[in-house]
Coordinates of C-alpha atoms and ligand atoms in Angstrom, one line a residue:
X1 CA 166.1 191.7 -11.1
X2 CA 165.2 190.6 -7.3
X3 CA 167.8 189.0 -5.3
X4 CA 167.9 185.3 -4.7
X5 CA 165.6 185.0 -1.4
X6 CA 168.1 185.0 1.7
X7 CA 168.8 182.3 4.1
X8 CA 166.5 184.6 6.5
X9 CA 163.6 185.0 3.9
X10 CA 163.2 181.2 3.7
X11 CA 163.8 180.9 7.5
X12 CA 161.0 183.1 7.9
X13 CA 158.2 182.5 5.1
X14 CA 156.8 179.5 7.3
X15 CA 156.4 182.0 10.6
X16 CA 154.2 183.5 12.6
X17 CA 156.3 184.6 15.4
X18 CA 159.6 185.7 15.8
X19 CA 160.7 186.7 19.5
X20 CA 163.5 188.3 19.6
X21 CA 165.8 187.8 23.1
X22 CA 169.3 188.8 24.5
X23 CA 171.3 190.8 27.0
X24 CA 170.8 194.3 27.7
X25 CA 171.2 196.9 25.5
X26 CA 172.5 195.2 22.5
X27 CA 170.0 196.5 20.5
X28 CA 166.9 193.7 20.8
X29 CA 164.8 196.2 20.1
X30 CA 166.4 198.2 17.5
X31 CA 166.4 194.9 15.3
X32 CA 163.3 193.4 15.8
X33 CA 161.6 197.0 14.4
X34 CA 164.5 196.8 11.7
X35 CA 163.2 193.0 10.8
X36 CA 159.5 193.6 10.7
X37 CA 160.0 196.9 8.6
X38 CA 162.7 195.1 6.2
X39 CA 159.8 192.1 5.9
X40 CA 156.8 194.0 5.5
X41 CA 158.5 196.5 2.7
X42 CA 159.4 193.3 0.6
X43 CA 156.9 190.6 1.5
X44 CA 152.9 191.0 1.2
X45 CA 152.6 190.5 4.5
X46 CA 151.3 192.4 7.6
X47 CA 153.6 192.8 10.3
X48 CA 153.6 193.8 13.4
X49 CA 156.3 194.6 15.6
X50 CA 155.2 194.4 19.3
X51 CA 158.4 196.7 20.8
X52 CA 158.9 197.1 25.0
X53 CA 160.4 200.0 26.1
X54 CA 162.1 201.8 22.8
X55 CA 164.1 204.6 22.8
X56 CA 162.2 207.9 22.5
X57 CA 163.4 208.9 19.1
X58 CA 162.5 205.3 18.0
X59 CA 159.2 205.3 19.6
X60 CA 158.3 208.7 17.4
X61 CA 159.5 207.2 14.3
X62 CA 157.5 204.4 14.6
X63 CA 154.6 206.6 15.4
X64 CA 154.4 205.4 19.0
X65 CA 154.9 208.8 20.7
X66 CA 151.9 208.3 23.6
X67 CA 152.4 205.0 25.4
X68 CA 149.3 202.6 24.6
X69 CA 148.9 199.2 23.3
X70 CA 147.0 200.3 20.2
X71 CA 148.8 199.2 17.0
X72 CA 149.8 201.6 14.8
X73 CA 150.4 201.7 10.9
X74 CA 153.9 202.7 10.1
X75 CA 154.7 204.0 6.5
X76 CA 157.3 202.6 4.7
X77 CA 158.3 204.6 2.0
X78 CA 161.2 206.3 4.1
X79 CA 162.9 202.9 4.8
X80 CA 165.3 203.8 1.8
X81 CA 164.8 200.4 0.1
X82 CA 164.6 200.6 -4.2
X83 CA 161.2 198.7 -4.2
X84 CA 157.9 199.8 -3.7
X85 CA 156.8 198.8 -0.7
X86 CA 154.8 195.5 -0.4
X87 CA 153.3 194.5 3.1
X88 CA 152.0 196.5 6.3
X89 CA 154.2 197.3 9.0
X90 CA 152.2 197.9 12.3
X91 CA 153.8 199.0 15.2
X92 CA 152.8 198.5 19.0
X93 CA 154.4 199.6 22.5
X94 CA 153.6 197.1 25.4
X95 CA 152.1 199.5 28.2
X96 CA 152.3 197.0 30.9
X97 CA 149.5 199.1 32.9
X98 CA 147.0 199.2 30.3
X99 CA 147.7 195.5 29.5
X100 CA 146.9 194.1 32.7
X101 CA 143.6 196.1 33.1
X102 CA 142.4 194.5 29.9
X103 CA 143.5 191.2 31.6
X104 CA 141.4 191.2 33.9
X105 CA 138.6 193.3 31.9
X106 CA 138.8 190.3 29.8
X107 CA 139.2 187.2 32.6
X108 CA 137.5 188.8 35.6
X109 CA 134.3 185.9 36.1
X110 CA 131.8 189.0 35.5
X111 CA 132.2 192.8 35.1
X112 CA 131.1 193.8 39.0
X113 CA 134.2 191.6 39.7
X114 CA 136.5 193.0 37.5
X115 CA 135.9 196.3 38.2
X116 CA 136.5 195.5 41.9
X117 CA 139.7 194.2 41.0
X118 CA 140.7 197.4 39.4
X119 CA 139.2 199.6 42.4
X120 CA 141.4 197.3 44.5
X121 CA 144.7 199.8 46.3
X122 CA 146.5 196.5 46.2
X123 CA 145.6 195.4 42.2
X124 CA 148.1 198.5 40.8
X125 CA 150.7 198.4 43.3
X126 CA 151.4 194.1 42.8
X127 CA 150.6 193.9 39.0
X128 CA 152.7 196.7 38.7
X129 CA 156.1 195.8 40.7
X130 CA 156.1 192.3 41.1
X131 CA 159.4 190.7 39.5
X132 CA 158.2 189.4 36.0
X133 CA 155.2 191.6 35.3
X134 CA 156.6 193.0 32.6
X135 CA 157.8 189.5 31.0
X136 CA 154.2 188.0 32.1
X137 CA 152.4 190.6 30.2
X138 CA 155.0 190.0 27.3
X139 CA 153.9 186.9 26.4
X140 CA 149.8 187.0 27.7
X141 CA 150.1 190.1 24.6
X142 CA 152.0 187.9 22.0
X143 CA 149.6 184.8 23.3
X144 CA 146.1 187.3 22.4
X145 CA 147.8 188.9 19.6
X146 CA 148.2 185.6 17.9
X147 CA 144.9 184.3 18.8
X148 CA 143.4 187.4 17.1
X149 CA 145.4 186.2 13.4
X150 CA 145.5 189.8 12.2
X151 CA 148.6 189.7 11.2
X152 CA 151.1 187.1 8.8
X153 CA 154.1 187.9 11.0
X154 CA 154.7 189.1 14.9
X155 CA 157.9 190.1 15.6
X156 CA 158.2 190.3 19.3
X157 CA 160.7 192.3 21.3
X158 CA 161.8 191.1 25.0
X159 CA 162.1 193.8 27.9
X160 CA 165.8 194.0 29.5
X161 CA 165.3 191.6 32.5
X162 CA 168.2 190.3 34.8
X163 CA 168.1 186.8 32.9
X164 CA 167.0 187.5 29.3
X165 CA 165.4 183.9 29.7
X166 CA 163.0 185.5 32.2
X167 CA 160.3 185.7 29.7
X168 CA 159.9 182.3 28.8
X169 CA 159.2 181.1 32.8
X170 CA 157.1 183.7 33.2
X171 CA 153.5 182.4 32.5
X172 CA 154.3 179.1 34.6
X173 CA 155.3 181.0 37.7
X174 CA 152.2 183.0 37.6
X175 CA 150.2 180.2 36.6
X176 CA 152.3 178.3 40.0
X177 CA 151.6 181.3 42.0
X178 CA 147.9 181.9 41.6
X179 CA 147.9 177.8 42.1
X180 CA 149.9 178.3 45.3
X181 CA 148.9 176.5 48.8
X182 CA 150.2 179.7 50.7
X183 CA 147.4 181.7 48.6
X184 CA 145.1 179.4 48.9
X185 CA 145.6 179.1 52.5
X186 CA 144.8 183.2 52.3
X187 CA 141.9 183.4 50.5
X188 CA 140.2 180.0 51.5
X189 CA 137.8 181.4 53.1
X190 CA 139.5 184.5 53.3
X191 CA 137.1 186.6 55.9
X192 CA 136.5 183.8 58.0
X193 CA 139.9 183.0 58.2
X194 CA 140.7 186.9 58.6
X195 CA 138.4 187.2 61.9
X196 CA 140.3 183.9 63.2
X197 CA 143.6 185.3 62.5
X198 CA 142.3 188.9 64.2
X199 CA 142.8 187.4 67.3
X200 CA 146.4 186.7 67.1
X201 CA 148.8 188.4 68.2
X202 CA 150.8 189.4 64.8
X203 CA 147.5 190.1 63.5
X204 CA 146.3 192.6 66.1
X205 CA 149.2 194.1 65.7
X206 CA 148.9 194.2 62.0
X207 CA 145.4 195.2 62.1
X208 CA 146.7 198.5 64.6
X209 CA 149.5 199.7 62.3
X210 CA 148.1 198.3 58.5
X211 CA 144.4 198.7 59.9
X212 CA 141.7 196.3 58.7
X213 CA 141.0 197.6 55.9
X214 CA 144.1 197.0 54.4
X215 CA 143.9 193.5 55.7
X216 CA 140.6 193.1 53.9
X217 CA 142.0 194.6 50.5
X218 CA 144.7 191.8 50.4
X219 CA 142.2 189.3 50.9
X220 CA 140.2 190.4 48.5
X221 CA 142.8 191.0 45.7
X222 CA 143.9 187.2 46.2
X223 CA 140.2 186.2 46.6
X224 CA 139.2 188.0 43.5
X225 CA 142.1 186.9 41.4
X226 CA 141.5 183.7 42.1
X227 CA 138.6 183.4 40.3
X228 CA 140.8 184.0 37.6
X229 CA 143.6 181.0 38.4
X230 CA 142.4 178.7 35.6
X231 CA 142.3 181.3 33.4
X232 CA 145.8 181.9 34.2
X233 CA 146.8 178.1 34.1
X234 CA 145.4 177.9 30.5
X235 CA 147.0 180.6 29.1
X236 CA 150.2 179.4 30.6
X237 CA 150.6 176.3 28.8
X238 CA 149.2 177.7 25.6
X239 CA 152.0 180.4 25.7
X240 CA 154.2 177.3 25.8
X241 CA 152.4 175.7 23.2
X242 CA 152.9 178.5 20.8
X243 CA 156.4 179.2 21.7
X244 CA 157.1 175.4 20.9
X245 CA 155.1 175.5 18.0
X246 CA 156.7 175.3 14.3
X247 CA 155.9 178.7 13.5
X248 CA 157.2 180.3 15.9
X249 CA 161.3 181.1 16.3
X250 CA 163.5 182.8 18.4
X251 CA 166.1 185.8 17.4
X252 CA 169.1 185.8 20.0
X253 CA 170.8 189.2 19.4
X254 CA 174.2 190.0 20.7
X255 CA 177.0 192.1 20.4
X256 CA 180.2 190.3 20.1
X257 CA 181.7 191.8 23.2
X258 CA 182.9 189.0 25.8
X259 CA 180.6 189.8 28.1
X260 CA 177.2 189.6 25.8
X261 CA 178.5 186.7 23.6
X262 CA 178.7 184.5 26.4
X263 CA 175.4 185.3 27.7
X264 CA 174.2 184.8 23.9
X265 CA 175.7 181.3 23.9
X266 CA 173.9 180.1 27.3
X267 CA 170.8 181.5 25.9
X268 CA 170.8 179.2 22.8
X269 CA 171.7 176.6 24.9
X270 CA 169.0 177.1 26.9
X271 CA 166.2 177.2 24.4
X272 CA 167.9 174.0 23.2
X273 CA 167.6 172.3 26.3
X274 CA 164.0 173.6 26.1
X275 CA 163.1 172.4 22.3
X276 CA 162.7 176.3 21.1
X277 CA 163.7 177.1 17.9
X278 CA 166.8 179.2 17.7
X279 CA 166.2 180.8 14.1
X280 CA 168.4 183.4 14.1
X281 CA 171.6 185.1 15.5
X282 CA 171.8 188.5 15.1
X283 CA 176.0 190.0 16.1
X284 CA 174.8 193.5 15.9
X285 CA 177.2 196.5 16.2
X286 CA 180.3 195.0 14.4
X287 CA 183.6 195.7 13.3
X288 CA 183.6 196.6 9.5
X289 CA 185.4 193.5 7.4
X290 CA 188.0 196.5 6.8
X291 CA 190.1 194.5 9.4
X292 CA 191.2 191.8 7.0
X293 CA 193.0 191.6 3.9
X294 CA 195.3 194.6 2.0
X295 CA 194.3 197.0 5.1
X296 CA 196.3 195.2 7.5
X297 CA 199.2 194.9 5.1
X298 CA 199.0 198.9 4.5
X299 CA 198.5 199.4 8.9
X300 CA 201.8 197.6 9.3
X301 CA 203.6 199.9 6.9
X302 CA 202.2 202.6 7.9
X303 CA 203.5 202.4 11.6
X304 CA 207.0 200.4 10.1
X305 CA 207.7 203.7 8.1
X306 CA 206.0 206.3 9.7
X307 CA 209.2 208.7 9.9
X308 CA 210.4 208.2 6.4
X309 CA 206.6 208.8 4.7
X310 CA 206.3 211.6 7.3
X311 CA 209.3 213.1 5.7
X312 CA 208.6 212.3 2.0
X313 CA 204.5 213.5 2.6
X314 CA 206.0 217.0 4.2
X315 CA 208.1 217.1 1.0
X316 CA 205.8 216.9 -1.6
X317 CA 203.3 219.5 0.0
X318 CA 201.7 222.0 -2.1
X319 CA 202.9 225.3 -1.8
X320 CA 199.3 225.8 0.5
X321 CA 200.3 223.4 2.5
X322 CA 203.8 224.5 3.3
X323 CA 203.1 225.9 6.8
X324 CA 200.0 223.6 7.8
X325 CA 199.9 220.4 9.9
X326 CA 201.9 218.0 7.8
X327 CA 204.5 219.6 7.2
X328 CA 205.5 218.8 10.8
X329 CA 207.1 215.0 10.3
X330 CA 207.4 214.5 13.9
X331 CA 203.7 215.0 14.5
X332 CA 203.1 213.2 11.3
X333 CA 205.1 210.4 12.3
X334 CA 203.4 209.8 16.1
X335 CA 199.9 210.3 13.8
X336 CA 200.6 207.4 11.3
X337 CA 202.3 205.1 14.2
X338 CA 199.2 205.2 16.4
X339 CA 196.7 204.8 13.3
X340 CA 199.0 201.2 12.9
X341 CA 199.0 200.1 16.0
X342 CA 195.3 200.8 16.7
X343 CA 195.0 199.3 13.3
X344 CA 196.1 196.3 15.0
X345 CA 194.3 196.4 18.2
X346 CA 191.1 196.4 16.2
X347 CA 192.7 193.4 14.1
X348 CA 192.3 191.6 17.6
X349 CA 189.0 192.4 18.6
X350 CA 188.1 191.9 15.4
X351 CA 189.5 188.3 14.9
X352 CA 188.2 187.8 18.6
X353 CA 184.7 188.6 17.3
X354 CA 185.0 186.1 14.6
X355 CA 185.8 183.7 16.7
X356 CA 182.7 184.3 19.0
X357 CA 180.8 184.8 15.9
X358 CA 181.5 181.1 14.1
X359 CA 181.6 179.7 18.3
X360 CA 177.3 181.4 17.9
X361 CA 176.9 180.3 14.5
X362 CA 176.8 176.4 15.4
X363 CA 173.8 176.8 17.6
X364 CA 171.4 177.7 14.7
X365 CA 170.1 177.9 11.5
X366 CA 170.8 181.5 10.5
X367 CA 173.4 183.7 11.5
X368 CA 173.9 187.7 10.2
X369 CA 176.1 190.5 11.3
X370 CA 175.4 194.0 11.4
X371 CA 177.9 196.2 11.6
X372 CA 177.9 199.7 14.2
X373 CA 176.7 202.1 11.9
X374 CA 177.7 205.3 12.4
X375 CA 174.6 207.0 14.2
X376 CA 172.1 205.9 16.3
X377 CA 169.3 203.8 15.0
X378 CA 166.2 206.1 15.9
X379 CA 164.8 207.2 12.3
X380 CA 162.9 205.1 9.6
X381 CA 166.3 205.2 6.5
X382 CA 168.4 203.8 9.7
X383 CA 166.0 201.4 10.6
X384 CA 165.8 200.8 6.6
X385 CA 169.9 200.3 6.9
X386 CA 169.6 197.5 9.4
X387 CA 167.1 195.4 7.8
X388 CA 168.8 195.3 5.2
X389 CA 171.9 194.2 6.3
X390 CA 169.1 191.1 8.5
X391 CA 168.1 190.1 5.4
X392 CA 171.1 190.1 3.5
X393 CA 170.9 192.7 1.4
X394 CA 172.7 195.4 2.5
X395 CA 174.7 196.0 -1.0
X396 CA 171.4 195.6 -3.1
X397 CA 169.2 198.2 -2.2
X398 CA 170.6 201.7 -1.9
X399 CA 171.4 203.1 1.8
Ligands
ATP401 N1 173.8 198.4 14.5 C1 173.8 199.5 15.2 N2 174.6 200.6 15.0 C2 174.5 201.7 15.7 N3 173.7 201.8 16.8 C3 172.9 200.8 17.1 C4 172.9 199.6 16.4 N4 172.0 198.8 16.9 C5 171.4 199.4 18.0 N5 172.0 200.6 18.1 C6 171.8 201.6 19.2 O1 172.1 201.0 20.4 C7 171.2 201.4 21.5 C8 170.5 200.3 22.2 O2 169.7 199.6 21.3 P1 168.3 198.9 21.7 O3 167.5 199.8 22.5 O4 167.7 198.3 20.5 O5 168.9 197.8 22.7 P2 168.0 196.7 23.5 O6 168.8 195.4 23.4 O7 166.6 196.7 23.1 O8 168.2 197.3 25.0 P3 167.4 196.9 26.3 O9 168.0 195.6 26.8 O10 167.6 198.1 27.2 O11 165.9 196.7 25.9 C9 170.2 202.4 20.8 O12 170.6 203.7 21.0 C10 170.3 202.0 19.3 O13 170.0 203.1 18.4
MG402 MG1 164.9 197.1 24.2

């Protein structure tokens, strides 16, 4: 028999879009892959995961071992689950290079002026360092992805940034920028104005040590891009339509360290403030619930009679243990009273998590753990462990 459809499943059967956000390193990427394979083995849906920057071993077990925006079909029969699977899983890397030469392949007025772009010293050096290229192109992919409809589900993955919010702002601040008086002041008319600017001082001296024709390639890289400003303004605000729209929700993962949880918490404020959906709260890399119940009962005794269990386990050895390592109840004793106590130092952190964890869980509509698992998540039965645990399930389907 199935299992009752998690909160998550019913969460999720009216998206498109999940976009999945948090601080660095707590494992956004690991569980937006785990989430689009754990919906496409059990839903007949296609789903792609649009990943930024995954770890190497992930990136080869997803099939994405050359960098490339080309989607690629993932196969789901090692994810471990007891079903047969249902959906597609497609996989992509964001390759933030290749991304914003089809840009402007795609919004350049005409081809001669797109290819002039891309000839252009400047083009590769700005598009490529600028703060927020890699959060621009984020969302101009997720914007064109969606507007092809190829696929029921697109589970988008966020790249580390200083503010994990960065994303979101980014289509309006290159929209603002292309907009701005300081560029249009440069390019308006840019050669003209170059010739009358020549005869300053700052720009003969410019001219000496940049020369003119790198005065001329900044011109025309603003000049040229500028053709493409309402391009850029209309994508803008339908990115923000489609991040406010109905189908589409947002996955704030987070460890439950101090540190992360409170950038978690801002972060769902945030999108509040904004009118985003917060689906989702993922507290990845927990404690196991060992640290509650008859364990902690069994800790405390350990370390409250180390010395006389010490000296009762060393006296019921078997003969072929009668010279090994417990037979030494001093050792023994030091052993069992620093298991207890560390026992109860993870009891803190533990009940500190839960704390966090309920503090998170009014902010939303979903909220799952997933504990630390004992290896690193980089093949498909790991990624298979994860989802599982996302959707609920973790106890259903064997590991
Ligand atoms: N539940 C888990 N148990 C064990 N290891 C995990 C778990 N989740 C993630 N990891 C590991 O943690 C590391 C970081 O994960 P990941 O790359 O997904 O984080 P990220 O938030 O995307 O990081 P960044 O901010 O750099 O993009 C990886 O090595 C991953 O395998
Ligand atoms: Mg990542």
């Amino acid at each position: 028999m199935s299992p009752p459809p998690s909160d998550l499943r019913r969460l999720l059967a009216a998206k498109q879009v999940v976009i999945a956000c948090g601080p660095g390193g707590v494992g956004k990427t690991t569980t937006a892959a785990a989430l689009g394979a754990a919906l496409a083995a059990s839903e007949e849906w296609r789903v792609l995961v649009l990943t930024v920057d995954p770890a190497r071993r992930l990136a080869d077990a997803l099939g994405l071992g050359t960098l490339g925006n080309d989607a690629r079909r993932v196969p789901l029969d090692q994810l471990g689950g007891s079903d047969r699977p249902r959906g597609e899983l497609w996989a992509a890397m964001l390759d933030t290079k290749q991304s914003w030469d089809h840009l402007v392949e795609r919004h350049a007025p005409d081809r001669a002026s797109a290819q002039r772009i891309l000839a252009n010293p400047l083009y590769r050096n700005i598009t490529g360092r600028f703060a927020g290229s890699h959060e621009y192109i984020a969302m101009e992919r997720l914007y064109e992805l969606h507007g092809e409809g190829r696929y029921d589900l697109l589970v988008v993955d966020t790249p580390p940034s200083r503010d994990a919010l960065d994303f979101l702002d980014a289509p309006e601040r290159m929209a603002e920028f292309f907009g701005s008086r300081l560029l249009r002041w440069l390019v308006a008319p840019s050669r003209s104005r170059l010739v009358e600017l020549a005869s300053r001082p700052f720009y003969q001296v410019a001219d000496r040590i940049l020369g003119t024709q790198f005065l001329e390639d900044v011109a025309e890289f603003f000049l040229l891009f500028q053709a493409m400003y309402d391009g850029f303004v209309t994508r803008a605000r339908g990115v923000s339509a489609l991040l406010r729209d109905r189908a589409t929700t947002f996955m704030v993962v987070t460890t439950l360290e101090h540190a992360p949880a409170q950038e978690a918490l801002r972060l769902a404020d945030e999108l509040a403030r904004r009118n985003l959906e917060l689906g989702l709260v993922v507290a990845n890399k927990t404690l196991p619930d060992l640290f509650d119940g008859p364990a902690v009962e069994v800790a405390d005794e350990l370390r409250a009679r180390a010395r006389p269990l010490a000296e009762a386990l060393a006296a019921g050895l078997p003969q072929r243990d009668a010279a090994g390592p417990l037979a030494d109840p001093t050792t023994v004793t030091r052993v069992l009273e620093e298991i207890g106590q560390s026992f109860r130092d993870y009891r803190r952190v533990a009940a500190r998590e839960a704390e966090l964890l309920a503090r998170l869980s009014a902010a939303h509509l979903v909220a799952v753990t997933v504990p630390h698992l004992a290896r690193d998540v980089s093949d498909l039965p790991a990624l298979g462990e994860v989802g599982r645990w996302l959707l609920g399930e973790a106890g259903v389907a064997p590991a």
